[in-house]
Amino acid sequence: MTPARLITLEGGEGAGKSTVARGLQARLAERAIRSLVTREPGGSTKAEAIREALLVGQVKPYGPFAEAIMFYAARIDHIEKTIRPALARGEWVISDRFADSTRAYQGALGQIDPALLASLERVALAGFRPDITLILDVPVEIGLARAAARRGSGATDRFESEGRGFHARLRKAYLDIAEREPDRCIVLDASLPPDDVLEMAWAAVEMRALAEASHADADTALP
Ligand code: Z5A
């Protein structure tokens, strides 16, 4: 049997993560693989409550490190209540954002020593990590234009309202993560049309997660 995998989708505003998440779930279903699409911040009852506070900017006055801690409080509940149980049931999990978002966003907001963020991640995750992370890379202007078009006349949230410089630092932060962890991360050109992005995402999942799963099956098969 194919072991369940945790796939995370990362990227800046309007990169197309939710679109790819739905597409990957459909592709997995064609292979008769059950999956759960979830998101961060959120994905469990308590984490969704924390999401609300974070996105309206209630934690902003306490500074980026306090925000990082709150993202981790939500993440711990999300892992325990949603992600681990789904993996234990044999369902693949596709999470729209995960720990790299804290590295990139709270890191890009500045003033946080990367070593401090890394310590927080180490303590909170205790080695738990995604099997594969797809980083949807899109030029800042394109991502912000997509997010604005989708939002219409609705209000921007805490992070959408940050300036262009922030979003440029964010993009670089994600590319740096991918460069440091090439075994886990794959960067996709998310400026292409949705169908092309999904094709690339699916090819990456087939190559990394499904191929590894087949090898694992072969390794454990009886002669
Ligand atoms: N945050 C943080 O700071 N620290 C953390 O640790 C975590 C999160 C976990 C969550 O916002 C915020 O929390 C986020 C980071 C911060 N910052 N903001 N803002 P959210 O969950 O509300 O939003 P988001 O994660 O940024 O996602 P998004 O803006 O909704 O975008 P998306 O999921 O990447 O894109 P989409 O919904 O799939 O597509 C957006 C639009 O573009 C939509 O109209 C699509 O039809 C269109 N689209 C999608 N793909 C394409 C392509 N390929 N071509 C053309 N148009 C496309």
mmCIF file of C-alpha atoms and ligand atoms in Angstrom:
data_model
loop_
_atom_site.group_PDB
_atom_site.id
_atom_site.type_symbol
_atom_site.label_atom_id
_atom_site.label_comp_id
_atom_site.label_asym_id
_atom_site.label_seq_id
_atom_site.Cartn_x
_atom_site.Cartn_y
_atom_site.Cartn_z
ATOM 1 C CA MET A 1 0.000 0.000 0.000
ATOM 2 C CA THR A 2 1.185 3.564 -0.752
ATOM 3 C CA PRO A 3 2.195 5.257 2.500
ATOM 4 C CA ALA A 4 0.311 8.481 3.126
ATOM 5 C CA ARG A 5 2.281 11.644 2.413
ATOM 6 C CA LEU A 6 2.190 15.207 3.625
ATOM 7 C CA ILE A 7 2.420 17.658 0.724
ATOM 8 C CA THR A 8 2.695 21.359 1.536
ATOM 9 C CA LEU A 9 2.075 24.245 -0.848
ATOM 10 C CA GLU A 10 3.878 27.496 -0.287
ATOM 11 C CA GLY A 11 4.217 30.888 -1.928
ATOM 12 C CA GLY A 12 3.216 34.523 -1.715
ATOM 13 C CA GLU A 13 -0.173 36.135 -2.263
ATOM 14 C CA GLY A 14 -2.163 34.902 -5.243
ATOM 15 C CA ALA A 15 0.445 32.280 -6.138
ATOM 16 C CA GLY A 16 -2.335 29.754 -6.802
ATOM 17 C CA LYS A 17 -1.857 27.370 -3.859
ATOM 18 C CA SER A 18 -5.553 26.706 -3.267
ATOM 19 C CA THR A 19 -6.058 26.073 -6.987
ATOM 20 C CA VAL A 20 -3.187 23.558 -7.081
ATOM 21 C CA ALA A 21 -4.405 21.907 -3.847
ATOM 22 C CA ARG A 22 -7.781 21.120 -5.423
ATOM 23 C CA GLY A 23 -6.144 19.921 -8.631
ATOM 24 C CA LEU A 24 -3.750 17.583 -6.801
ATOM 25 C CA GLN A 25 -6.596 16.129 -4.771
ATOM 26 C CA ALA A 26 -8.450 15.320 -8.001
ATOM 27 C CA ARG A 27 -5.332 13.702 -9.510
ATOM 28 C CA LEU A 28 -4.782 11.595 -6.386
ATOM 29 C CA ALA A 29 -8.432 10.512 -6.487
ATOM 30 C CA GLU A 30 -7.914 9.275 -10.069
ATOM 31 C CA ARG A 31 -5.261 6.972 -8.563
ATOM 32 C CA ALA A 32 -7.755 5.900 -5.869
ATOM 33 C CA ILE A 33 -5.685 7.714 -3.242
ATOM 34 C CA ARG A 34 -7.771 9.455 -0.592
ATOM 35 C CA SER A 35 -6.557 12.876 0.486
ATOM 36 C CA LEU A 36 -7.446 15.736 2.757
ATOM 37 C CA VAL A 37 -6.967 19.363 1.745
ATOM 38 C CA THR A 38 -6.306 21.622 4.690
ATOM 39 C CA ARG A 39 -4.794 25.044 5.305
ATOM 40 C CA GLU A 40 -2.730 27.182 7.628
ATOM 41 C CA PRO A 41 -3.250 29.105 9.706
ATOM 42 C CA GLY A 42 -6.239 26.935 10.543
ATOM 43 C CA GLY A 43 -7.220 23.398 9.659
ATOM 44 C CA SER A 44 -8.600 22.499 13.117
ATOM 45 C CA THR A 45 -11.221 24.171 15.309
ATOM 46 C CA LYS A 46 -8.762 25.833 17.691
ATOM 47 C CA ALA A 47 -6.346 26.763 14.914
ATOM 48 C CA GLU A 48 -9.164 28.422 12.935
ATOM 49 C CA ALA A 49 -9.904 30.594 16.000
ATOM 50 C CA ILE A 50 -6.243 31.631 16.142
ATOM 51 C CA ARG A 51 -6.339 32.317 12.362
ATOM 52 C CA GLU A 52 -9.091 34.829 12.897
ATOM 53 C CA ALA A 53 -7.027 36.755 15.475
ATOM 54 C CA LEU A 54 -3.896 36.685 13.320
ATOM 55 C CA LEU A 55 -5.485 37.786 10.056
ATOM 56 C CA VAL A 56 -7.404 40.715 11.523
ATOM 57 C CA GLY A 57 -4.090 41.907 12.979
ATOM 58 C CA GLN A 58 -4.865 41.405 16.680
ATOM 59 C CA VAL A 59 -1.416 39.956 17.342
ATOM 60 C CA LYS A 60 0.468 42.496 15.185
ATOM 61 C CA PRO A 61 1.064 44.967 18.074
ATOM 62 C CA TYR A 62 3.021 42.252 19.915
ATOM 63 C CA GLY A 63 5.583 42.030 17.102
ATOM 64 C CA PRO A 64 6.653 39.419 14.508
ATOM 65 C CA PHE A 65 8.073 36.916 17.016
ATOM 66 C CA ALA A 66 4.836 36.849 19.014
ATOM 67 C CA GLU A 67 3.006 36.329 15.710
ATOM 68 C CA ALA A 68 5.366 33.449 14.895
ATOM 69 C CA ILE A 69 4.563 31.853 18.264
ATOM 70 C CA MET A 70 0.840 32.176 17.573
ATOM 71 C CA PHE A 71 1.247 30.611 14.116
ATOM 72 C CA TYR A 72 3.015 27.735 15.883
ATOM 73 C CA ALA A 73 0.263 27.429 18.513
ATOM 74 C CA ALA A 74 -2.192 26.997 15.631
ATOM 75 C CA ARG A 75 0.155 24.613 13.805
ATOM 76 C CA ILE A 76 0.602 22.316 16.815
ATOM 77 C CA ASP A 77 -3.178 21.879 17.081
ATOM 78 C CA HIS A 78 -3.498 21.443 13.316
ATOM 79 C CA ILE A 79 -0.879 18.676 13.332
ATOM 80 C CA GLU A 80 -2.333 16.858 16.323
ATOM 81 C CA LYS A 81 -6.038 17.173 15.490
ATOM 82 C CA THR A 82 -6.034 17.026 11.695
ATOM 83 C CA ILE A 83 -2.781 16.087 9.980
ATOM 84 C CA ARG A 84 -1.539 13.145 12.060
ATOM 85 C CA PRO A 85 -5.000 11.508 12.309
ATOM 86 C CA ALA A 86 -5.484 11.771 8.531
ATOM 87 C CA LEU A 87 -2.051 10.265 7.811
ATOM 88 C CA ALA A 88 -2.801 7.502 10.327
ATOM 89 C CA ARG A 89 -6.022 6.734 8.409
ATOM 90 C CA GLY A 90 -3.925 6.400 5.277
ATOM 91 C CA GLU A 91 -5.078 9.667 3.723
ATOM 92 C CA TRP A 92 -2.594 11.959 2.025
ATOM 93 C CA VAL A 93 -2.635 15.493 3.365
ATOM 94 C CA ILE A 94 -2.284 18.559 1.159
ATOM 95 C CA SER A 95 -1.725 21.621 3.305
ATOM 96 C CA ASP A 96 -2.115 25.115 1.844
ATOM 97 C CA ARG A 97 0.846 26.619 3.772
ATOM 98 C CA PHE A 98 2.863 25.136 6.638
ATOM 99 C CA ALA A 99 6.063 25.949 8.566
ATOM 100 C CA ASP A 100 7.872 27.555 5.603
ATOM 101 C CA SER A 101 5.245 30.316 5.730
ATOM 102 C CA THR A 102 6.438 31.246 9.215
ATOM 103 C CA ARG A 103 10.059 31.195 8.085
ATOM 104 C CA ALA A 104 9.250 33.343 5.052
ATOM 105 C CA TYR A 105 6.552 35.723 6.323
ATOM 106 C CA GLN A 106 7.691 36.336 9.882
ATOM 107 C CA GLY A 107 11.298 36.221 8.689
ATOM 108 C CA ALA A 108 10.562 38.704 5.892
ATOM 109 C CA LEU A 109 8.788 41.017 8.310
ATOM 110 C CA GLY A 110 12.284 41.430 9.711
ATOM 111 C CA GLN A 111 13.933 41.731 13.076
ATOM 112 C CA ILE A 112 13.678 38.024 13.779
ATOM 113 C CA ASP A 113 16.956 36.202 14.002
ATOM 114 C CA PRO A 114 16.624 33.183 11.647
ATOM 115 C CA ALA A 115 18.318 31.063 14.339
ATOM 116 C CA LEU A 116 15.543 31.987 16.774
ATOM 117 C CA LEU A 117 12.846 30.994 14.262
ATOM 118 C CA ALA A 118 14.720 27.767 13.586
ATOM 119 C CA SER A 119 14.786 26.989 17.335
ATOM 120 C CA LEU A 120 11.036 27.600 17.582
ATOM 121 C CA GLU A 121 10.459 25.279 14.622
ATOM 122 C CA ARG A 122 12.707 22.598 16.125
ATOM 123 C CA VAL A 123 10.951 22.653 19.489
ATOM 124 C CA ALA A 124 7.415 22.837 18.084
ATOM 125 C CA LEU A 125 7.715 20.330 15.255
ATOM 126 C CA ALA A 126 10.158 17.922 16.896
ATOM 127 C CA GLY A 127 11.283 16.613 13.512
ATOM 128 C CA PHE A 128 7.825 16.442 11.922
ATOM 129 C CA ARG A 129 8.165 17.702 8.358
ATOM 130 C CA PRO A 130 6.440 17.553 4.984
ATOM 131 C CA ASP A 131 7.442 14.825 2.533
ATOM 132 C CA ILE A 132 7.319 17.276 -0.335
ATOM 133 C CA THR A 133 6.917 21.050 -0.519
ATOM 134 C CA LEU A 134 5.893 22.784 -3.727
ATOM 135 C CA ILE A 135 6.906 26.428 -3.768
ATOM 136 C CA LEU A 136 4.739 28.361 -6.207
ATOM 137 C CA ASP A 137 6.945 31.172 -7.422
ATOM 138 C CA VAL A 138 5.320 34.156 -9.075
ATOM 139 C CA PRO A 139 6.539 37.729 -9.681
ATOM 140 C CA VAL A 140 5.211 40.045 -6.969
ATOM 141 C CA GLU A 141 3.085 42.166 -9.328
ATOM 142 C CA ILE A 142 1.322 39.140 -10.805
ATOM 143 C CA GLY A 143 0.564 37.608 -7.396
ATOM 144 C CA LEU A 144 -0.742 40.862 -5.931
ATOM 145 C CA ALA A 145 -2.870 41.532 -9.037
ATOM 146 C CA ARG A 146 -4.445 38.058 -8.793
ATOM 147 C CA ALA A 147 -5.125 38.469 -5.074
ATOM 148 C CA ALA A 148 -6.645 41.936 -5.667
ATOM 149 C CA ALA A 149 -8.832 40.681 -8.536
ATOM 150 C CA ARG A 150 -10.132 37.853 -6.392
ATOM 151 C CA ARG A 151 -10.711 40.122 -3.386
ATOM 152 C CA GLY A 152 -12.722 42.664 -5.411
ATOM 153 C CA SER A 153 -13.893 45.432 -3.090
ATOM 154 C CA GLY A 154 -13.210 43.355 0.080
ATOM 155 C CA ALA A 155 -10.678 44.539 2.681
ATOM 156 C CA THR A 156 -7.026 43.423 2.622
ATOM 157 C CA ASP A 157 -5.858 41.259 5.528
ATOM 158 C CA ARG A 158 -2.906 41.851 7.869
ATOM 159 C CA PHE A 159 -0.301 40.531 5.397
ATOM 160 C CA GLU A 160 -1.819 41.597 2.071
ATOM 161 C CA SER A 161 -1.602 45.185 3.291
ATOM 162 C CA GLU A 162 2.210 45.051 3.678
ATOM 163 C CA GLY A 163 4.200 47.001 1.051
ATOM 164 C CA ARG A 164 5.770 45.790 -2.200
ATOM 165 C CA GLY A 165 9.235 45.532 -0.575
ATOM 166 C CA PHE A 166 7.859 43.030 1.914
ATOM 167 C CA HIS A 167 6.446 40.850 -0.862
ATOM 168 C CA ALA A 168 9.762 40.973 -2.748
ATOM 169 C CA ARG A 169 11.642 39.856 0.425
ATOM 170 C CA LEU A 170 9.059 37.144 0.866
ATOM 171 C CA ARG A 171 9.640 35.787 -2.624
ATOM 172 C CA LYS A 172 13.390 35.693 -2.025
ATOM 173 C CA ALA A 173 12.889 34.020 1.362
ATOM 174 C CA TYR A 174 10.981 31.165 -0.314
ATOM 175 C CA LEU A 175 13.614 30.746 -3.023
ATOM 176 C CA ASP A 176 16.314 30.621 -0.324
ATOM 177 C CA ILE A 177 14.419 27.887 1.538
ATOM 178 C CA ALA A 178 14.168 25.861 -1.682
ATOM 179 C CA GLU A 179 17.878 26.271 -2.327
ATOM 180 C CA ARG A 180 18.749 25.110 1.195
ATOM 181 C CA GLU A 181 16.429 22.072 1.138
ATOM 182 C CA PRO A 182 16.346 20.717 -2.416
ATOM 183 C CA ASP A 183 15.442 17.208 -1.218
ATOM 184 C CA ARG A 184 12.110 18.482 0.119
ATOM 185 C CA CYS A 185 11.313 21.592 -1.943
ATOM 186 C CA ILE A 186 10.501 22.038 -5.616
ATOM 187 C CA VAL A 187 10.016 25.495 -7.114
ATOM 188 C CA LEU A 188 7.302 25.796 -9.773
ATOM 189 C CA ASP A 189 6.808 28.695 -12.175
ATOM 190 C CA ALA A 190 3.354 29.739 -11.005
ATOM 191 C CA SER A 191 3.054 32.589 -13.515
ATOM 192 C CA LEU A 192 2.005 29.994 -16.119
ATOM 193 C CA PRO A 193 -1.684 29.169 -16.748
ATOM 194 C CA PRO A 194 -3.391 27.063 -14.034
ATOM 195 C CA ASP A 195 -3.424 23.824 -16.077
ATOM 196 C CA ASP A 196 0.325 24.072 -16.728
ATOM 197 C CA VAL A 197 1.067 24.750 -13.066
ATOM 198 C CA LEU A 198 -1.010 21.722 -12.072
ATOM 199 C CA GLU A 199 0.823 19.537 -14.617
ATOM 200 C CA MET A 200 4.172 20.569 -13.103
ATOM 201 C CA ALA A 201 2.881 20.067 -9.567
ATOM 202 C CA TRP A 202 1.568 16.602 -10.401
ATOM 203 C CA ALA A 203 4.816 15.650 -12.151
ATOM 204 C CA ALA A 204 6.706 16.690 -9.010
ATOM 205 C CA VAL A 205 4.420 14.616 -6.775
ATOM 206 C CA GLU A 206 4.726 11.612 -9.081
ATOM 207 C CA MET A 207 8.495 11.934 -9.215
ATOM 208 C CA ARG A 208 9.102 12.553 -5.510
ATOM 209 C CA ALA A 209 6.264 11.150 -3.454
ATOM 210 C CA LEU A 210 4.701 8.430 -5.600
ATOM 211 C CA ALA A 211 8.024 7.133 -6.945
ATOM 212 C CA GLU A 212 9.460 6.943 -3.421
ATOM 213 C CA ALA A 213 6.318 5.173 -2.294
ATOM 214 C CA SER A 214 6.754 2.566 -5.068
ATOM 215 C CA HIS A 215 10.378 2.033 -4.037
ATOM 216 C CA ALA A 216 9.306 1.596 -0.427
ATOM 217 C CA ASP A 217 6.705 -0.963 -1.536
ATOM 218 C CA ALA A 218 9.336 -2.827 -3.549
ATOM 219 C CA ASP A 219 11.792 -2.749 -0.615
ATOM 220 C CA THR A 220 9.279 -4.308 1.745
ATOM 221 C CA ALA A 221 7.800 -6.815 -0.752
ATOM 222 C CA LEU A 222 8.361 -10.484 0.028
ATOM 223 C CA PRO A 223 10.539 -12.331 -2.510
HETATM 224 N N1 Z5A B 1 0.924 33.424 7.255
HETATM 225 C C1 Z5A B 1 2.028 33.831 7.978
HETATM 226 O O1 Z5A B 1 2.354 35.009 8.019
HETATM 227 N N2 Z5A B 1 2.738 32.905 8.677
HETATM 228 C C2 Z5A B 1 2.398 31.588 8.704
HETATM 229 O O2 Z5A B 1 3.074 30.776 9.361
HETATM 230 C C3 Z5A B 1 1.244 31.183 7.927
HETATM 231 C C4 Z5A B 1 0.537 32.131 7.221
HETATM 232 C C5 Z5A B 1 0.836 29.738 7.909
HETATM 233 C C6 Z5A B 1 -2.985 33.500 5.219
HETATM 234 O O3 Z5A B 1 -3.762 34.044 4.236
HETATM 235 C C7 Z5A B 1 -1.968 34.567 5.571
HETATM 236 O O4 Z5A B 1 -1.234 34.176 6.720
HETATM 237 C C8 Z5A B 1 -0.968 34.705 4.451
HETATM 238 C C9 Z5A B 1 0.362 34.354 5.059
HETATM 239 C C10 Z5A B 1 0.134 34.425 6.519
HETATM 240 N N3 Z5A B 1 -0.856 36.024 4.013
HETATM 241 N N4 Z5A B 1 -1.648 36.689 3.413
HETATM 242 N N5 Z5A B 1 -2.341 37.380 2.900
HETATM 243 P P1 Z5A B 1 -4.828 33.272 3.380
HETATM 244 O O5 Z5A B 1 -4.870 31.833 3.741
HETATM 245 O O6 Z5A B 1 -6.106 34.045 3.484
HETATM 246 O O7 Z5A B 1 -4.305 33.554 1.937
HETATM 247 P P2 Z5A B 1 -3.091 32.984 1.133
HETATM 248 O O8 Z5A B 1 -2.540 31.758 1.770
HETATM 249 O O9 Z5A B 1 -2.142 34.072 0.884
HETATM 250 O O10 Z5A B 1 -3.691 32.457 -0.183
HETATM 251 P P3 Z5A B 1 -4.357 33.276 -1.340
HETATM 252 O O11 Z5A B 1 -3.955 34.700 -1.418
HETATM 253 O O12 Z5A B 1 -5.795 32.984 -1.124
HETATM 254 O O13 Z5A B 1 -3.757 32.701 -2.628
HETATM 255 P P4 Z5A B 1 -3.548 31.265 -3.234
HETATM 256 O O14 Z5A B 1 -4.256 30.183 -2.495
HETATM 257 O O15 Z5A B 1 -2.108 31.081 -3.393
HETATM 258 O O16 Z5A B 1 -4.198 31.424 -4.656
HETATM 259 P P5 Z5A B 1 -5.586 30.918 -5.250
HETATM 260 O O17 Z5A B 1 -6.712 31.173 -4.299
HETATM 261 O O18 Z5A B 1 -5.447 29.555 -5.761
HETATM 262 O O19 Z5A B 1 -5.678 31.889 -6.502
HETATM 263 C C11 Z5A B 1 -5.813 33.278 -6.337
HETATM 264 C C12 Z5A B 1 -6.533 33.831 -7.596
HETATM 265 O O20 Z5A B 1 -5.681 33.664 -8.732
HETATM 266 C C13 Z5A B 1 -7.839 33.106 -7.927
HETATM 267 O O21 Z5A B 1 -8.720 34.018 -8.482
HETATM 268 C C14 Z5A B 1 -7.400 32.063 -8.965
HETATM 269 O O22 Z5A B 1 -8.451 31.709 -9.827
HETATM 270 C C15 Z5A B 1 -6.295 32.786 -9.692
HETATM 271 N N6 Z5A B 1 -5.245 31.880 -10.163
HETATM 272 C C16 Z5A B 1 -4.732 30.816 -9.497
HETATM 273 N N7 Z5A B 1 -3.755 30.231 -10.223
HETATM 274 C C17 Z5A B 1 -3.626 30.970 -11.361
HETATM 275 C C18 Z5A B 1 -2.783 30.879 -12.494
HETATM 276 N N8 Z5A B 1 -1.861 29.913 -12.604
HETATM 277 N N9 Z5A B 1 -2.916 31.800 -13.468
HETATM 278 C C19 Z5A B 1 -3.839 32.803 -13.359
HETATM 279 N N10 Z5A B 1 -4.700 32.933 -12.309
HETATM 280 C C20 Z5A B 1 -4.576 32.029 -11.316
#
